[in-house]
mmCIF file of C-alpha atoms and ligand atoms in Angstrom:
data_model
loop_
_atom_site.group_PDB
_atom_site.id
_atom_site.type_symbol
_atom_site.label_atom_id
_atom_site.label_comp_id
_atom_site.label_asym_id
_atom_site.label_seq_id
_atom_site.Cartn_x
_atom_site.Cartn_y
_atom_site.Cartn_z
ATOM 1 C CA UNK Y 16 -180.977 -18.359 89.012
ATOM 2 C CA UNK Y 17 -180.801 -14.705 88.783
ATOM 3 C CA UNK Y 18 -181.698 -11.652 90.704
ATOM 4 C CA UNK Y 19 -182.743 -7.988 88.845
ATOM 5 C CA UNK Y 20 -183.332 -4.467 89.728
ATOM 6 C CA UNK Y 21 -185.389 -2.609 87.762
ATOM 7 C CA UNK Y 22 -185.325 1.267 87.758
ATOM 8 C CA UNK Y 23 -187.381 2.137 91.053
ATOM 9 C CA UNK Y 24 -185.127 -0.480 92.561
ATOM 10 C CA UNK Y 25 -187.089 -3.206 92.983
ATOM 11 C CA UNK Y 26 -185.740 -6.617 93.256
ATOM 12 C CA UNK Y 27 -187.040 -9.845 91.476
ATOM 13 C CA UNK Y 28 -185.838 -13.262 90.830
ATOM 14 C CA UNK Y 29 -186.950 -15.297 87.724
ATOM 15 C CA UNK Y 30 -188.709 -17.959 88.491
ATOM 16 C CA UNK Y 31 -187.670 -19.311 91.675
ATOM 17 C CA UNK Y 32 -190.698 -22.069 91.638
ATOM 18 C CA UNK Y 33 -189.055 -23.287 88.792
ATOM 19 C CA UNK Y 34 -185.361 -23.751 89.936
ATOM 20 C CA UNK Y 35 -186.484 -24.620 93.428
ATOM 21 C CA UNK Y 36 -188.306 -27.747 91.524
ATOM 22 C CA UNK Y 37 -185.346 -28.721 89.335
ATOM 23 C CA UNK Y 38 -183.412 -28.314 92.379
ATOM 24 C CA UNK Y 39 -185.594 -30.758 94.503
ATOM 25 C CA UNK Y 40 -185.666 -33.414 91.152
ATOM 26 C CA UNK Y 41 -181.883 -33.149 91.146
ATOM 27 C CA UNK Y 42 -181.809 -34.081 94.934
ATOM 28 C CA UNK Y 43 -184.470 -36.949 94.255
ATOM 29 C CA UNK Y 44 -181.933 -38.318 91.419
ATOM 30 C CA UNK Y 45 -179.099 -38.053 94.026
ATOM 31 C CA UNK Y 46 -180.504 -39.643 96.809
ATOM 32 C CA UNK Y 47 -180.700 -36.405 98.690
ATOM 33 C CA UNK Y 48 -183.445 -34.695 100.970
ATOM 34 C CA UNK Y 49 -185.510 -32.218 99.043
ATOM 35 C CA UNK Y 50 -186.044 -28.790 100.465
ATOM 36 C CA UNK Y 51 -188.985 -27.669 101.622
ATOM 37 C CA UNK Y 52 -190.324 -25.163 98.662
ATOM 38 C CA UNK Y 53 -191.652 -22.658 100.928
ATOM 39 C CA UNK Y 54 -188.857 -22.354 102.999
ATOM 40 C CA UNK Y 55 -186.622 -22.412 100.092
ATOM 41 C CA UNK Y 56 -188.694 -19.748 98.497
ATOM 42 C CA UNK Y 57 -187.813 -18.030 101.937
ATOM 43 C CA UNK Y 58 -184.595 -17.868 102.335
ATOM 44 C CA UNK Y 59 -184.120 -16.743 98.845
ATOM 45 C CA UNK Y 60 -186.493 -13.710 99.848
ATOM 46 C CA UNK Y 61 -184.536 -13.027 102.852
ATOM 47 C CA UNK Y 62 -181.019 -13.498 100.965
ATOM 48 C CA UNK Y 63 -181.507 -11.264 98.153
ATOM 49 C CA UNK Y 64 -183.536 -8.775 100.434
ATOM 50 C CA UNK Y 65 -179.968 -8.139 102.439
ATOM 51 C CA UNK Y 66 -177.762 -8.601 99.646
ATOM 52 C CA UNK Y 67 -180.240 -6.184 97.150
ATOM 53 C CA UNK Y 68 -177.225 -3.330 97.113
ATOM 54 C CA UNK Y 69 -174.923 -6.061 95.544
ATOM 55 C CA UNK Y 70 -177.475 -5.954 91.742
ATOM 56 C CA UNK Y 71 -175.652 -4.500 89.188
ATOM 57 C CA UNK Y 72 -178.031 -2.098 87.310
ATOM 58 C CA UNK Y 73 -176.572 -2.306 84.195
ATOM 59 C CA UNK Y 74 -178.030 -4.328 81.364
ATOM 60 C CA UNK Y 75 -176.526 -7.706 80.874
ATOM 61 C CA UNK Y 76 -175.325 -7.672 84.830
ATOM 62 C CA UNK Y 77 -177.137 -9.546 87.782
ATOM 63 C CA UNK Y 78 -176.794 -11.480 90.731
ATOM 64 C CA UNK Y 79 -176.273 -14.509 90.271
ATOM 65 C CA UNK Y 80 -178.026 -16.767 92.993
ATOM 66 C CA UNK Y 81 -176.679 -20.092 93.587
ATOM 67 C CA UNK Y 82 -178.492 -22.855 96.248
ATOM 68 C CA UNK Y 83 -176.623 -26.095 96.269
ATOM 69 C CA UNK Y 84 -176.718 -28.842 99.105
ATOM 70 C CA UNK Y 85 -173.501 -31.284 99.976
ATOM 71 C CA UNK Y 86 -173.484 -34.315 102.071
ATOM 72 C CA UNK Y 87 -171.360 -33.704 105.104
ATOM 73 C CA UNK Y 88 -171.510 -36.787 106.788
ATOM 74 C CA UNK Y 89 -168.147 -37.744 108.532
ATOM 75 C CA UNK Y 90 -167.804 -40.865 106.673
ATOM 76 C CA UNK Y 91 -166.024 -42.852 104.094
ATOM 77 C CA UNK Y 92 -168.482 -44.709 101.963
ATOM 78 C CA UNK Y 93 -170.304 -45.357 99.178
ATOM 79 C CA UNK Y 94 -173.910 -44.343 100.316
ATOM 80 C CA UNK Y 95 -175.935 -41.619 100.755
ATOM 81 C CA UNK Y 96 -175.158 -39.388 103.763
ATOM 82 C CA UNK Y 97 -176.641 -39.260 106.711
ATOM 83 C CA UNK Y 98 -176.156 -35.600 106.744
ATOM 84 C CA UNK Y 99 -176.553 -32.763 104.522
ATOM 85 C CA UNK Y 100 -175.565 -29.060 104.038
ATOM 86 C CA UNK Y 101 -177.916 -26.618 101.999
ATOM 87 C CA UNK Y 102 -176.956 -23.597 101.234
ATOM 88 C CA UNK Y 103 -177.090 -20.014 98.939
ATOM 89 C CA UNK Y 104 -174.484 -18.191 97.801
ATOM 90 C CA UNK Y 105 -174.646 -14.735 95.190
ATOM 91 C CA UNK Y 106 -172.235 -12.743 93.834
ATOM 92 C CA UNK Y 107 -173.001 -9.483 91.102
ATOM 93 C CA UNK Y 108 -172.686 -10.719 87.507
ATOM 94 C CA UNK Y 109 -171.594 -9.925 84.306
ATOM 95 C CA UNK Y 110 -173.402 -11.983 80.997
ATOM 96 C CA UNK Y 111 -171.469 -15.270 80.004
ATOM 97 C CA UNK Y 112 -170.579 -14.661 76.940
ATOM 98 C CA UNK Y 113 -171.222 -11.157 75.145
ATOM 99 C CA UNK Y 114 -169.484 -12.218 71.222
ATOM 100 C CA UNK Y 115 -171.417 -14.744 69.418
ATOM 101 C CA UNK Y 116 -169.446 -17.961 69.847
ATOM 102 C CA UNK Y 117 -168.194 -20.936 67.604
ATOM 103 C CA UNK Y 118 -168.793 -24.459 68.636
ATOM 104 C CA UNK Y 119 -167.738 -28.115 67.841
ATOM 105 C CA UNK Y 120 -170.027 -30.622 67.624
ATOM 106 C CA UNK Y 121 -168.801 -33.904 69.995
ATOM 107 C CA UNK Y 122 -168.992 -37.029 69.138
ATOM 108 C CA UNK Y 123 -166.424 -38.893 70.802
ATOM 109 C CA UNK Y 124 -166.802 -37.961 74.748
ATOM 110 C CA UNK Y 125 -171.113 -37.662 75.879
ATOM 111 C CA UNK Y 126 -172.117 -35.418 78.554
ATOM 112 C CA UNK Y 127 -175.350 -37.961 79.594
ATOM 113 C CA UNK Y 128 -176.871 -41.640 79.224
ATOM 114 C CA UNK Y 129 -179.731 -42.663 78.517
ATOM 115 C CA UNK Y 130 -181.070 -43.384 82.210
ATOM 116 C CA UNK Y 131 -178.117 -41.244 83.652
ATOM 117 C CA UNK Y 132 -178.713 -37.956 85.564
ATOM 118 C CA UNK Y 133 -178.037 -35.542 83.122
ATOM 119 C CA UNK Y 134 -181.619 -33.978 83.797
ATOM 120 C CA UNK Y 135 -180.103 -33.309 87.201
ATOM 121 C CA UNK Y 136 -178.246 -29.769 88.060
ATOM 122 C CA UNK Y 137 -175.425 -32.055 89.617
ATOM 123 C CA UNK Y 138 -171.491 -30.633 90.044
ATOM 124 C CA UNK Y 139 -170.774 -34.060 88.260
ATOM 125 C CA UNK Y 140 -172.284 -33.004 85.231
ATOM 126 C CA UNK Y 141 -170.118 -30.152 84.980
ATOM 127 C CA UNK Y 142 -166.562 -32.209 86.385
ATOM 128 C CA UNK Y 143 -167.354 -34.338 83.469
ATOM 129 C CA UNK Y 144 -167.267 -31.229 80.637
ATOM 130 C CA UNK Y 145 -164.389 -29.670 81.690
ATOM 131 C CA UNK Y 146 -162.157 -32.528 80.002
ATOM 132 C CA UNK Y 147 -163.620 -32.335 76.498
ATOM 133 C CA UNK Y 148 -164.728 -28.763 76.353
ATOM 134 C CA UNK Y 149 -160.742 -27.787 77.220
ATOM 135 C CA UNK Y 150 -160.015 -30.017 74.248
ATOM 136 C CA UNK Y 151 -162.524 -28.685 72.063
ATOM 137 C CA UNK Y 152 -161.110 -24.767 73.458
ATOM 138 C CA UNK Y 153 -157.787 -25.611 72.100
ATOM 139 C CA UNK Y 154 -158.913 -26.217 68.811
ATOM 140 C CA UNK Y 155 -160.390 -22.260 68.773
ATOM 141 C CA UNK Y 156 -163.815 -23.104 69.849
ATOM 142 C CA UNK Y 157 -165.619 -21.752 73.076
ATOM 143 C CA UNK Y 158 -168.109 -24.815 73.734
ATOM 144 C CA UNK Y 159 -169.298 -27.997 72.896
ATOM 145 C CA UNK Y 160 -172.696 -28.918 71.608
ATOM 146 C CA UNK Y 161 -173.309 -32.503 72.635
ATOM 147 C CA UNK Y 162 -174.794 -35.187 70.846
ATOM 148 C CA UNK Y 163 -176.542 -38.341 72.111
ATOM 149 C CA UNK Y 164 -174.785 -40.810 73.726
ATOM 150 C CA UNK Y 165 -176.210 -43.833 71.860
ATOM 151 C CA UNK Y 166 -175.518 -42.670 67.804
ATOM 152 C CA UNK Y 167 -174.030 -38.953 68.282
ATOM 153 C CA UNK Y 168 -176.400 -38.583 65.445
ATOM 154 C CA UNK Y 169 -178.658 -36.264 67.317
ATOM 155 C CA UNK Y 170 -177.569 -32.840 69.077
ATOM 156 C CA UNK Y 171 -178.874 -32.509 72.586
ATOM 157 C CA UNK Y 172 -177.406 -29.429 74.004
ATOM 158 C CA UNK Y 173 -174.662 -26.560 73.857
ATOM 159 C CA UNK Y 174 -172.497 -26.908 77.010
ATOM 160 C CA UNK Y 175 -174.422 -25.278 79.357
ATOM 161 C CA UNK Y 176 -177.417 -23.860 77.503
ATOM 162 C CA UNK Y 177 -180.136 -25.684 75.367
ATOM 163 C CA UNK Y 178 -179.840 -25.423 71.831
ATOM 164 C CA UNK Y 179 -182.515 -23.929 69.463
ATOM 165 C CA UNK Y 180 -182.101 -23.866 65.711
ATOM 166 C CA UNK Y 181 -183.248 -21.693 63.094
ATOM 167 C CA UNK Y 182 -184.616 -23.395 59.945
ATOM 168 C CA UNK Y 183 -186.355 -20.735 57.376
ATOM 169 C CA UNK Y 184 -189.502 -19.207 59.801
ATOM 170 C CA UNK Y 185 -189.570 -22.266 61.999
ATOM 171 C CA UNK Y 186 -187.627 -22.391 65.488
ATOM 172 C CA UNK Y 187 -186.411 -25.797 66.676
ATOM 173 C CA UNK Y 188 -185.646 -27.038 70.318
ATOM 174 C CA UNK Y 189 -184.588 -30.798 71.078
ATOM 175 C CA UNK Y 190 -187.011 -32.348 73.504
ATOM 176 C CA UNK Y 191 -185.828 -32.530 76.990
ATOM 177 C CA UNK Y 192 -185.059 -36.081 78.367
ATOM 178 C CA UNK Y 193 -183.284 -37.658 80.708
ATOM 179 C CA UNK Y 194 -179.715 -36.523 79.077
ATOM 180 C CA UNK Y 195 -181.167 -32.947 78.530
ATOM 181 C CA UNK Y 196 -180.930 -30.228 81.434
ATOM 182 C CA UNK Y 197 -185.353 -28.742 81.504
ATOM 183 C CA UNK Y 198 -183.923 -24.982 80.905
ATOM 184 C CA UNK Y 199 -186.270 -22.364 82.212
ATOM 185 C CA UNK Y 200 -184.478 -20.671 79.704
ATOM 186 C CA UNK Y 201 -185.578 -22.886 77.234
ATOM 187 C CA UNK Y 202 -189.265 -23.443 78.210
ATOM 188 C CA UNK Y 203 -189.946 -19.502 78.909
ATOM 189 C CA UNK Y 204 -188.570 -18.914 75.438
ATOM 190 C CA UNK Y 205 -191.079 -22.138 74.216
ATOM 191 C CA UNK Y 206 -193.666 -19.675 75.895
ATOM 192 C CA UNK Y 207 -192.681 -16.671 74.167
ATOM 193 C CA UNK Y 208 -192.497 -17.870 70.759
ATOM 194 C CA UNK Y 209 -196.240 -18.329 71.204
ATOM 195 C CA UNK Y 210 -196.961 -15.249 72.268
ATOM 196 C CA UNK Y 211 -194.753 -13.627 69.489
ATOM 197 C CA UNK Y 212 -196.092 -15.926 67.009
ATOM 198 C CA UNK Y 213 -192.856 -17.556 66.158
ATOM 199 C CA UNK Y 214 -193.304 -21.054 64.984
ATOM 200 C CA UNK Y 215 -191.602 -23.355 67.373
ATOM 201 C CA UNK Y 216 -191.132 -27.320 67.618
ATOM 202 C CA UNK Y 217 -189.698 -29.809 69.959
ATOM 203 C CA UNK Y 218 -188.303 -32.372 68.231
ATOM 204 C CA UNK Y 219 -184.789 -34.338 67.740
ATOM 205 C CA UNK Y 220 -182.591 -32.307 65.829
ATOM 206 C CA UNK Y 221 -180.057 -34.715 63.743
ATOM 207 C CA UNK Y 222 -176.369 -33.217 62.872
ATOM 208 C CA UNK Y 223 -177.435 -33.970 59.145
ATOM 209 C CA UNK Y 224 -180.132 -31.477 59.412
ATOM 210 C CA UNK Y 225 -177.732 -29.052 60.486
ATOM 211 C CA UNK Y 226 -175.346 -29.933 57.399
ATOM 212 C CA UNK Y 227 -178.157 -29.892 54.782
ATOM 213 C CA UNK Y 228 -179.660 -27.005 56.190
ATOM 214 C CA UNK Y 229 -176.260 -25.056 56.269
ATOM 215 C CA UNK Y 230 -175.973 -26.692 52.693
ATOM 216 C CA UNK Y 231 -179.295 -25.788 51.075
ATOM 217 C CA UNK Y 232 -179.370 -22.153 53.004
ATOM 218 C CA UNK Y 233 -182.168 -22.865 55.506
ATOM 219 C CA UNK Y 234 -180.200 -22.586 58.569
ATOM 220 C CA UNK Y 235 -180.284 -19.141 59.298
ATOM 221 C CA UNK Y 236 -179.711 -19.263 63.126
ATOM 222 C CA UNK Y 237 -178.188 -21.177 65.768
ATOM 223 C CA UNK Y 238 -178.278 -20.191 69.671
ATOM 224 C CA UNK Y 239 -177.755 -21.215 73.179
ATOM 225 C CA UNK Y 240 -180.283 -20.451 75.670
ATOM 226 C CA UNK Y 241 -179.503 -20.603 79.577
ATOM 227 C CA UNK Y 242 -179.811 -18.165 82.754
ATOM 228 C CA UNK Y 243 -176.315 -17.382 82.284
ATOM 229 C CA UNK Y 244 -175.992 -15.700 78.902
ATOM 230 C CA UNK Y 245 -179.545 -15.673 78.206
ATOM 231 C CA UNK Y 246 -178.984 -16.263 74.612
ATOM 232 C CA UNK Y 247 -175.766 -16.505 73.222
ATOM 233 C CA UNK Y 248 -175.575 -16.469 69.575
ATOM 234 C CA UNK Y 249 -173.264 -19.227 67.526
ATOM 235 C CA UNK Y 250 -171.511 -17.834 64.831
ATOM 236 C CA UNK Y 251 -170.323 -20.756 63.918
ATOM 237 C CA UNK Y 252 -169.936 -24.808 64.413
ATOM 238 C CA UNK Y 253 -167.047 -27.541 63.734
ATOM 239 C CA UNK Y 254 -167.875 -30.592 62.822
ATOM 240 C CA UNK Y 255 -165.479 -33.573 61.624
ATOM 241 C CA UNK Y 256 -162.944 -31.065 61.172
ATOM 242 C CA UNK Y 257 -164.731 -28.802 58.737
ATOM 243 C CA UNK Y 258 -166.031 -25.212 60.300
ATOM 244 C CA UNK Y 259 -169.486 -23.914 58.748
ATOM 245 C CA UNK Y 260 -169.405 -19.901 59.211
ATOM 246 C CA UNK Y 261 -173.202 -18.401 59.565
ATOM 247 C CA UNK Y 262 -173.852 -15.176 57.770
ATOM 248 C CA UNK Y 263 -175.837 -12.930 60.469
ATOM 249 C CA UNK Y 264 -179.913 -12.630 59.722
ATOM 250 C CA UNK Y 265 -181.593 -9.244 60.073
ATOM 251 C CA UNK Y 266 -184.210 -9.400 62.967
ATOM 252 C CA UNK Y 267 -183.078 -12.452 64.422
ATOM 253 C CA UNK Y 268 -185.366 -15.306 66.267
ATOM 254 C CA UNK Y 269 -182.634 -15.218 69.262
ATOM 255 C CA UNK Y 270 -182.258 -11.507 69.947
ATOM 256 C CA UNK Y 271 -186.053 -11.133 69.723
ATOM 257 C CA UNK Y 272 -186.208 -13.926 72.242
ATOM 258 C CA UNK Y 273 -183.762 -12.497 74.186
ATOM 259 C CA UNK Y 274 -185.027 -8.511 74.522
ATOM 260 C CA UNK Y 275 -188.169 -9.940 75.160
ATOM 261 C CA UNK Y 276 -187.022 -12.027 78.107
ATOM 262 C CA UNK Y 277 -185.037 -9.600 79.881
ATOM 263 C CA UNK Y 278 -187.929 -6.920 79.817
ATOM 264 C CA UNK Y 279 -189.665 -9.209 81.468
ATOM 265 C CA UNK Y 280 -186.862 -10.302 83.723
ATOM 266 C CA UNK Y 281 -186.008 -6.223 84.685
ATOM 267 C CA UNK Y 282 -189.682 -5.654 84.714
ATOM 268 C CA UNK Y 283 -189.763 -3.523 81.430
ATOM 269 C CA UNK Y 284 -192.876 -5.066 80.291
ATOM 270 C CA UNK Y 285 -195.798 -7.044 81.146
ATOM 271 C CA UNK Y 286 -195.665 -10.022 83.304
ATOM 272 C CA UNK Y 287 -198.448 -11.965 81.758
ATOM 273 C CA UNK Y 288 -196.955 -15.331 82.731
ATOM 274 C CA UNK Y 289 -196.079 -14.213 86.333
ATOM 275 C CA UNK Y 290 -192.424 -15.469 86.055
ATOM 276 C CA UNK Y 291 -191.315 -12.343 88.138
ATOM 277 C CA UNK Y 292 -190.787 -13.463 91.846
ATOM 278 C CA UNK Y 293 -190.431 -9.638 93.544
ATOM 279 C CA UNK Y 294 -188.727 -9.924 96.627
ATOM 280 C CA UNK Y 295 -190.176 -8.275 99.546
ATOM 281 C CA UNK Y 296 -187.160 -6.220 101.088
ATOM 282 C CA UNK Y 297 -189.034 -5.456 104.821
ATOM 283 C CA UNK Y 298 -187.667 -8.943 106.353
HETATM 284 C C1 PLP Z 309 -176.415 -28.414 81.167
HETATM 285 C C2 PLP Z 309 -177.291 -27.217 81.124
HETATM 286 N N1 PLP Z 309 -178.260 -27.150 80.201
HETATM 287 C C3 PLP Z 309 -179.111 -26.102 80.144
HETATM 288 C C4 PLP Z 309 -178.997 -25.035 81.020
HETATM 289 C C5 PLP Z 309 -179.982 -23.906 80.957
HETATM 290 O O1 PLP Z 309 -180.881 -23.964 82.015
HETATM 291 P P1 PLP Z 309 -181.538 -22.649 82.615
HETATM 292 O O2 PLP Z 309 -182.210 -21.960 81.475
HETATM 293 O O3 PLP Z 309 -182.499 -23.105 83.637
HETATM 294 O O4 PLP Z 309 -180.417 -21.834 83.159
HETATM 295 C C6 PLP Z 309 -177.986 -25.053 81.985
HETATM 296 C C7 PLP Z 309 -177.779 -23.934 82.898
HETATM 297 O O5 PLP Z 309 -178.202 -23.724 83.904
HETATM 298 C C8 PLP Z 309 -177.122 -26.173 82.050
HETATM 299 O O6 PLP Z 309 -176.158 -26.227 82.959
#
């Protein structure tokens, strides 16, 4: 997740209760201890209070905040450990990705199975990108948007973000799953097409859809969404060897999204859903 400072200097993280959940479903999946929330919640506050001076100010920056747990057991087996380490790490940010980015569409190598733990926030998930996405970087794209393991008929997510998708005035997210990563990325932005009235669904989003909407001139937009970048706009996407180029829409779903986020997120505008976690810097 990510710490802010907003301009009297106040810190805040973005919905800690959030991570610190996904964090403690990941564990469950892994046959690790969960953390105890409110002492999670804790040592975040006490982390970011002493570390506040390291929050870039500038827009796009952050801290990044990073909690992760490893079994340190001294022992050579296949089980779960007997022991555990958790810990948090931070270090001061710039955004992912600032260009809008072109993507292939996989089918050959999946990033999750159907009963898998690619819901989970596990290091394994990530080992098990690097291979294709490197492939995918030396044919002049930046990331991969993966399909479903089963038919690769069905896109499920771009690298690490969710994918939303832009047909005419309606906004399109694939349902999470147990192969899709529960962004709170994603499901703030779910949020805040409701309260912007933009017309949103959750629903499987098939490759051809993509093709006859790029065809027939209803795909207007195509974006990531993740704590990293936020939203990071796709210019464009490969698929079977053919690259389809997307002209750039006035007013755009995904930069609306995104301005409206970060307000939130630097404490620019109203908090209505209380996703801003201030930290209390007198610990
Ligand atoms: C695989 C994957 N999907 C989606 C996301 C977006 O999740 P969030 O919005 O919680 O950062 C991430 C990044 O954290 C991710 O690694």
């Amino acid at each position: 997740m990510k710490a802010y400072k907003d301009e009297d200097n106040n810190a805040f993280l973005f919905r800690p209760d959030q991570n610190i959940k996904r964090f403690n479903r990941s564990c469950e999946r892994l046959a690790i201890p969960t953390v105890d929330e409110s002492q999670f919640l804790e040592a975040l506050n006490h982390l970011i209070a002493l570390e506040k001076n390291w929050i870039p100010e500038d827009e796009g920056s952050s801290l990044y905040v990073r909690p992760f747990v490893f079994a340190t057991e001294p022992a050579i087996k296949a089980n779960p450990s007997l022991e555990y380490r958790f810990c948090i790490i931070c270090a001061p940010v710039a955004s992912y990705f600032s260009d809008a980015i072109a993507v292939k569409i996989e089918e050959q190598f999946s990033r999750a199975a159907p009963g898998g733990f690619g819901y989970a926030k596990a290091a394994g998930n990530y080992g098990g990108q690097f291979y294709p996405t490197e492939l995918a970087k030396a044919e002049g794209y930046q990331q991969l948007i993966w399909t479903d393991a089963l038919t690769h008929k069905y896109i499920e997510e771009a690298g690490t973000m969710n994918i939303f998708v832009r047909f005419e005035d309606t906004l399109v997210t694939s349902p999470v799953s147990d192969t899709i990563l529960d962004g709170i990325t994603r499901k703030s932005m779910i949020q805040l097409c409701h309260d912007l009235n933009i017309h949103i669904e959750e629903r499987p989003i098939a490759v051809q859809e993509l093709l006859d909407g790029f065809e027939n001139g209803k795909l207007l937009e195509l974006f990531g969404a993740g704590t990293a970048a936020v939203v990071s706009e796709i210019k464009s996407f490969g698929y079977r060897g053919v690259n389809y180029e997307l002209d750039a829409v006035e007013n755009a779903y995904g930069a609306r999204l995104k301005k409206a986020l970060t307000d939130i997120q630097r404490n620019r505008a109203e908090d209505i859903h209380q996703w801003r976690y201030q930290i209390n810097a007198d610990v």
